[in-house]
Amino acid sequence: MPNSIEESPLYLIANPRSIAFFGASNNFSSMGTNLLMSLQAMGFGGVIYPVHPKEKQVKGLKAFLSVTDLPEAPDLAVIVLPTRIVNKTLEECGRKGIKRAIVVSGGFREIGGKGVDLEKDLVDIANRYDIHLLGPNCLGVANPHHKVNTTFIPSEGPPGFIGLASQSGSFITQIFEYLSRFDLGFSTAFSVGNEADLDIVDCMEYLGACPYTKVIALYIEGIKRGREFVEVAKLIAPRKPIVAYYIGGSETGRRAGFSHTGALAGPDQLYDSMFRQSGIIRAQSVSELFAFCWALGSLPKPEGSRVIIQTHSGGPGAAAADSCGRAGLDLPPLSKETIDKLTPFVPPTGSINNPVDITFSKNPMDYFFDIPRALLEEKNADMLMIYFLMPSQTIKRALVDMGLSEDQIIEQRTRLIEGQCKSMARLLRSYNKPVVGYTFHSPENPFIQGLMKQGIPVFEGPERAARVLEALVYYTNLNNTIVSSSKKSATPAQNG
Amino acid sequence: MPNSIEESPLYLIANPRSIAFFGASNNFSSMGTNLLMSLQAMGFGGVIYPVHPKEKQVKGLKAFLSVTDLPEAPDLAVIVLPTRIVNKTLEECGRKGIKRAIVVSGGFREIGGKGVDLEKDLVDIANRYDIHLLGPNCLGVANPHHKVNTTFIPSEGPPGFIGLASQSGSFITQIFEYLSRFDLGFSTAFSVGNEADLDIVDCMEYLGACPYTKVIALYIEGIKRGREFVEVAKLIAPRKPIVAYYIGGSETGRRAGFSHTGALAGPDQLYDSMFRQSGIIRAQSVSELFAFCWALGSLPKPEGSRVIIQTHSGGPGAAAADSCGRAGLDLPPLSKETIDKLTPFVPPTGSINNPVDITFSKNPMDYFFDIPRALLEEKNADMLMIYFLMPSQTIKRALVDMGLSEDQIIEQRTRLIEGQCKSMARLLRSYNKPVVGYTFHSPENPFIQGLMKQGIPVFEGPERAARVLEALVYYTNLNNTIVSSSKKSATPAQNG
């Protein structure tokens, strides 16, 4: 383990001051050009040296005929060239004194046969010149905090707290937009490709030390250095949650992973036990991977597995109760004290059980303040799960009825939503208990956006929300197990 | 079973010509007023008679002091009154000669104690006057084909093909927006509440006979008439798929369901076996319920369980392969014939296995036409699953590079997407094989919207898409079992 992030072999790959770029041209349909354009779109503050055999300028930058011509040995080389000239190019970079390279080009171990030899040769060159190599067959790195993005698609949205090490570049570049819908982003994301040199273990070490990373996500098709993987994860997990999505456990997943990155997968049980040993939480899908990271990276740890469900609709409440039960969570009865506190807010048709079903509320604002406050104060519960519904037409209907104009309505509604989300978030933060929302609204809905922007995670449907709480409890128990070595904890992977 | 839809006791509840409305006023914060406003917003073409003890006019309609004063006995009474005056009002409706009623008010069996007696009394009145009763403690009906909506939230989007019978009104009224995001809608949806008289079995019969309903969705907290449920479902399922989401199988779900509608739930296994006997497909969540309905109501039946995955990204391809494996689907190798057909379209870095991973394609249009055509012609496969990605910035980047203005870009992009989705849908329809998409784009993304509007279901992530294909295979096998009574089929419920 490096003592500081600067000691990581990945540090200057994720935070380069200067980059030699091979394979970009002025032809926008070439892969290399697109990668350079992503880097430029990000607003990279360092120097970029495009190397091109013919062009004088590439995408507005002065180009160089050969790496030998560069005025310095840059921190990093990014190579997006036809396979047959990659090794030769890396050798030239080595001679120039470049010590870090991202090889994006494919056609190595993953195609078998001569590709295997070619990759061996590539590693030999890297070793000979002391080059730290990411790839081949990868998309490199996205570090929005340093304004680096060598991947195919421009990064949207703000930098975030999720660190990713992925055996698929797509799960970085094609996920920017996905995350930004939830007001989330990557701290730093590595595409490791064939892992000829640097691998997922190195990335975990980097992300473990990275101050922007609050939670680590892993996309795994197969682990090469099993023992080191477990050792490193064990050191990181107690202070920074690690979530893994592993696809090699099914026969079809194993085969696909092998032809994708040449990964050597193992049976599900093996990985389950490896994850358990390491203190890693296993997700069952890409969207679950990021949902778990969202909550683990932003919410306090629960003290136990007791959830209160707050709803104003019976069906969504009952479905949530079922989801919590299936996720191994408990629904405690409310104490007399809490019931007394709630009585003024709940009409006779509402129910003061758990789920707390307000039904048609007298004052809709109670749902966002006085009711959750009473529920967060409940001594018998550790977590709160709230159903969010704000049908825009109903609000509009009310405002129209008050005689407001179209413009006034939009303004009023926006103000109403913003103020409400802010005050609610302030309330929730003042208690040290995890709170998650669930809804059937789109994440693009202004109300749901408002909640997310205030740091309240809101998921589609109760099942996802319950699984997320299960992951939080699992993580707390993991740590208690490490501390006390006594408590038993169930793995969320078993409740898929 | 009624011989025709007109014989169903629900027919004039879902298709009334005239409605007596109890409980609406000019106070927009009352429940009854909101329900009346939903009905008006829908553009109901029949006559509405608001009955109100004081108002002369209610929401622009002439109001009546008492049901006795109405100029006719309307087809339907909708009652949204305080519990204590509901029974008396139903009696008055009976005396007037009204033969159908929706009782929205709660406070009956679901609260226990005197509520149970009150409900018994309500049923006695209904029986005495030959009234078909939906509820109490329900939201009534939404039938966009007849422009009826008695629920809390106005119905958005076009009428659709999903028939719903639900023990939660929320899963109608709060799902309008959800469905419209996928260009889906209800054919007719019934909220059955406490099922004091008409129940979920009656609704199944109606929806089985309804010409607009292509697939039936059920939200179940507990079934009262088990034997009739199985008998009716068995008759309908071979020609119209039925999908059920059941929440009473966990202890927490059972308790919540009981306090919601007084439903008597049973263990999961009991319901699993009841669903299997009935030919019903079980979904594991609300969103899965509607995802299954989407595909079952709009795609051809697969001949077997062999899927081809088409992708241009390794990770999403490998994750899809894993999801298909876990869903019990097969990934056949491609025939030599198909490989030959694909060779011109796949660059050397692409892989002609299954998943078919095109990687960086020469001509992006091939991905939408020539490649899926070749894959649909493959004799060794029954279904196609396509990964959809169209990063808007990349297209924009390309168009900017071609020197187009902002306006031209928007126009070009819209035309490009529309044309592409249309031609692709035409191609897919010309083969009798189910095709589903998966993506990490938002359903609001113009490209994904374009595909959905052309009838191509697109799901978030490969897991959901694979589960949907599993449901299609399960339904085919069910029918083959019924016909041949030999083939074994796995229930998708077991692979949650």
Short mmCIF file of N, CA and C in Angstrom, two decimals, chain B residues 369-423:
data_model
loop_
_atom_site.label_atom_id
_atom_site.label_comp_id
_atom_site.label_asym_id
_atom_site.label_seq_id
_atom_site.Cartn_x
_atom_site.Cartn_y
_atom_site.Cartn_z
N PHE B 369 -29.59 -1.50 -38.74
CA PHE B 369 -30.27 -2.18 -39.85
C PHE B 369 -29.62 -3.50 -40.23
N ASP B 370 -28.45 -3.42 -40.88
CA ASP B 370 -27.89 -4.64 -41.45
C ASP B 370 -27.50 -5.65 -40.39
N ILE B 371 -26.99 -5.16 -39.26
CA ILE B 371 -26.58 -6.10 -38.22
C ILE B 371 -27.78 -6.78 -37.56
N PRO B 372 -28.77 -6.02 -37.05
CA PRO B 372 -29.93 -6.73 -36.48
C PRO B 372 -30.64 -7.61 -37.51
N ARG B 373 -30.66 -7.20 -38.78
CA ARG B 373 -31.30 -8.05 -39.80
C ARG B 373 -30.62 -9.42 -39.84
N ALA B 374 -29.30 -9.39 -39.91
CA ALA B 374 -28.56 -10.66 -39.95
C ALA B 374 -28.84 -11.49 -38.70
N LEU B 375 -28.93 -10.82 -37.57
CA LEU B 375 -29.14 -11.55 -36.30
C LEU B 375 -30.55 -12.10 -36.19
N LEU B 376 -31.52 -11.36 -36.74
CA LEU B 376 -32.90 -11.86 -36.71
C LEU B 376 -33.09 -13.04 -37.65
N GLU B 377 -32.24 -13.11 -38.66
CA GLU B 377 -32.33 -14.22 -39.61
C GLU B 377 -31.65 -15.49 -39.10
N GLU B 378 -30.91 -15.36 -38.01
CA GLU B 378 -30.19 -16.51 -37.45
C GLU B 378 -31.20 -17.60 -37.01
N LYS B 379 -31.01 -18.79 -37.59
CA LYS B 379 -31.94 -19.90 -37.29
C LYS B 379 -31.78 -20.43 -35.87
N ASN B 380 -30.59 -20.24 -35.31
CA ASN B 380 -30.31 -20.80 -33.97
C ASN B 380 -30.77 -19.92 -32.83
N ALA B 381 -31.49 -18.83 -33.12
CA ALA B 381 -31.87 -17.94 -32.03
C ALA B 381 -33.35 -17.56 -32.11
N ASP B 382 -33.93 -17.26 -30.94
CA ASP B 382 -35.36 -16.95 -30.85
C ASP B 382 -35.64 -15.51 -30.50
N MET B 383 -34.64 -14.82 -29.94
CA MET B 383 -34.87 -13.46 -29.43
C MET B 383 -33.62 -12.62 -29.64
N LEU B 384 -33.83 -11.31 -29.64
CA LEU B 384 -32.70 -10.40 -29.81
C LEU B 384 -32.77 -9.33 -28.72
N MET B 385 -31.59 -9.05 -28.14
CA MET B 385 -31.51 -8.05 -27.07
C MET B 385 -30.44 -7.05 -27.51
N ILE B 386 -30.81 -5.78 -27.65
CA ILE B 386 -29.90 -4.79 -28.24
C ILE B 386 -29.55 -3.71 -27.22
N TYR B 387 -28.27 -3.42 -27.13
CA TYR B 387 -27.83 -2.31 -26.28
C TYR B 387 -27.94 -1.00 -27.05
N PHE B 388 -28.63 -0.01 -26.46
CA PHE B 388 -28.82 1.26 -27.14
C PHE B 388 -28.05 2.39 -26.47
N LEU B 389 -27.20 3.00 -27.24
CA LEU B 389 -26.44 4.14 -26.76
C LEU B 389 -26.35 5.13 -27.89
N MET B 390 -26.74 6.35 -27.64
CA MET B 390 -26.51 7.38 -28.64
C MET B 390 -26.17 8.64 -27.89
N PRO B 391 -24.90 8.78 -27.54
CA PRO B 391 -24.52 9.93 -26.72
C PRO B 391 -24.75 11.20 -27.50
N SER B 392 -25.65 12.02 -26.99
CA SER B 392 -26.08 13.19 -27.74
C SER B 392 -24.91 14.13 -28.03
N GLN B 393 -23.96 14.22 -27.10
CA GLN B 393 -22.86 15.15 -27.35
C GLN B 393 -21.97 14.68 -28.50
N THR B 394 -21.85 13.35 -28.66
CA THR B 394 -21.00 12.85 -29.73
C THR B 394 -21.62 13.19 -31.09
N ILE B 395 -22.93 13.02 -31.18
CA ILE B 395 -23.61 13.39 -32.43
C ILE B 395 -23.45 14.88 -32.66
N LYS B 396 -23.68 15.62 -31.59
CA LYS B 396 -23.60 17.08 -31.70
C LYS B 396 -22.20 17.48 -32.17
N ARG B 397 -21.19 16.86 -31.56
CA ARG B 397 -19.80 17.11 -31.90
C ARG B 397 -19.57 16.87 -33.39
N ALA B 398 -20.12 15.77 -33.88
CA ALA B 398 -19.97 15.44 -35.31
C ALA B 398 -20.64 16.49 -36.18
N LEU B 399 -21.84 16.93 -35.78
CA LEU B 399 -22.58 17.89 -36.59
C LEU B 399 -21.93 19.27 -36.53
N VAL B 400 -21.41 19.63 -35.37
CA VAL B 400 -20.67 20.89 -35.25
C VAL B 400 -19.48 20.86 -36.19
N ASP B 401 -18.80 19.71 -36.18
CA ASP B 401 -17.63 19.54 -37.04
C ASP B 401 -17.97 19.67 -38.52
N MET B 402 -19.23 19.33 -38.87
CA MET B 402 -19.66 19.46 -40.25
C MET B 402 -20.05 20.90 -40.56
N GLY B 403 -19.93 21.78 -39.58
CA GLY B 403 -20.17 23.21 -39.80
C GLY B 403 -21.62 23.63 -39.66
N LEU B 404 -22.44 22.81 -39.00
CA LEU B 404 -23.86 23.15 -38.86
C LEU B 404 -24.09 24.13 -37.71
N SER B 405 -25.15 24.93 -37.84
CA SER B 405 -25.51 25.88 -36.78
C SER B 405 -26.30 25.14 -35.69
N GLU B 406 -26.47 25.80 -34.56
CA GLU B 406 -27.20 25.23 -33.40
C GLU B 406 -28.59 24.75 -33.82
N ASP B 407 -29.34 25.63 -34.54
CA ASP B 407 -30.69 25.27 -34.98
C ASP B 407 -30.67 24.08 -35.93
N GLN B 408 -29.73 24.14 -36.88
CA GLN B 408 -29.63 23.04 -37.84
C GLN B 408 -29.31 21.72 -37.13
N ILE B 409 -28.47 21.83 -36.10
CA ILE B 409 -28.09 20.63 -35.37
C ILE B 409 -29.30 19.98 -34.72
N ILE B 410 -30.10 20.80 -34.04
CA ILE B 410 -31.30 20.26 -33.37
C ILE B 410 -32.22 19.63 -34.40
N GLU B 411 -32.43 20.34 -35.50
CA GLU B 411 -33.32 19.83 -36.55
C GLU B 411 -32.79 18.52 -37.13
N GLN B 412 -31.49 18.55 -37.47
CA GLN B 412 -30.86 17.37 -38.05
C GLN B 412 -30.94 16.18 -37.12
N ARG B 413 -30.66 16.46 -35.85
CA ARG B 413 -30.63 15.37 -34.88
C ARG B 413 -32.01 14.76 -34.72
N THR B 414 -33.03 15.63 -34.61
CA THR B 414 -34.39 15.14 -34.46
C THR B 414 -34.78 14.30 -35.67
N ARG B 415 -34.46 14.79 -36.86
CA ARG B 415 -34.80 14.06 -38.09
C ARG B 415 -34.08 12.73 -38.15
N LEU B 416 -32.80 12.78 -37.79
CA LEU B 416 -31.95 11.59 -37.79
C LEU B 416 -32.55 10.52 -36.88
N ILE B 417 -32.86 10.93 -35.66
CA ILE B 417 -33.37 9.98 -34.66
C ILE B 417 -34.71 9.42 -35.10
N GLU B 418 -35.62 10.31 -35.52
CA GLU B 418 -36.95 9.85 -35.92
C GLU B 418 -36.89 8.84 -37.05
N GLY B 419 -36.12 9.19 -38.07
CA GLY B 419 -36.03 8.34 -39.25
C GLY B 419 -35.45 6.98 -38.88
N GLN B 420 -34.42 7.04 -38.07
CA GLN B 420 -33.72 5.84 -37.69
C GLN B 420 -34.61 4.90 -36.87
N CYS B 421 -35.33 5.47 -35.90
CA CYS B 421 -36.20 4.67 -35.05
C CYS B 421 -37.31 4.04 -35.88
N LYS B 422 -37.86 4.82 -36.80
CA LYS B 422 -38.94 4.31 -37.65
C LYS B 422 -38.47 3.15 -38.50
N SER B 423 -37.36 3.34 -39.20
CA SER B 423 -36.90 2.27 -40.09
C SER B 423 -36.51 1.04 -39.28
#
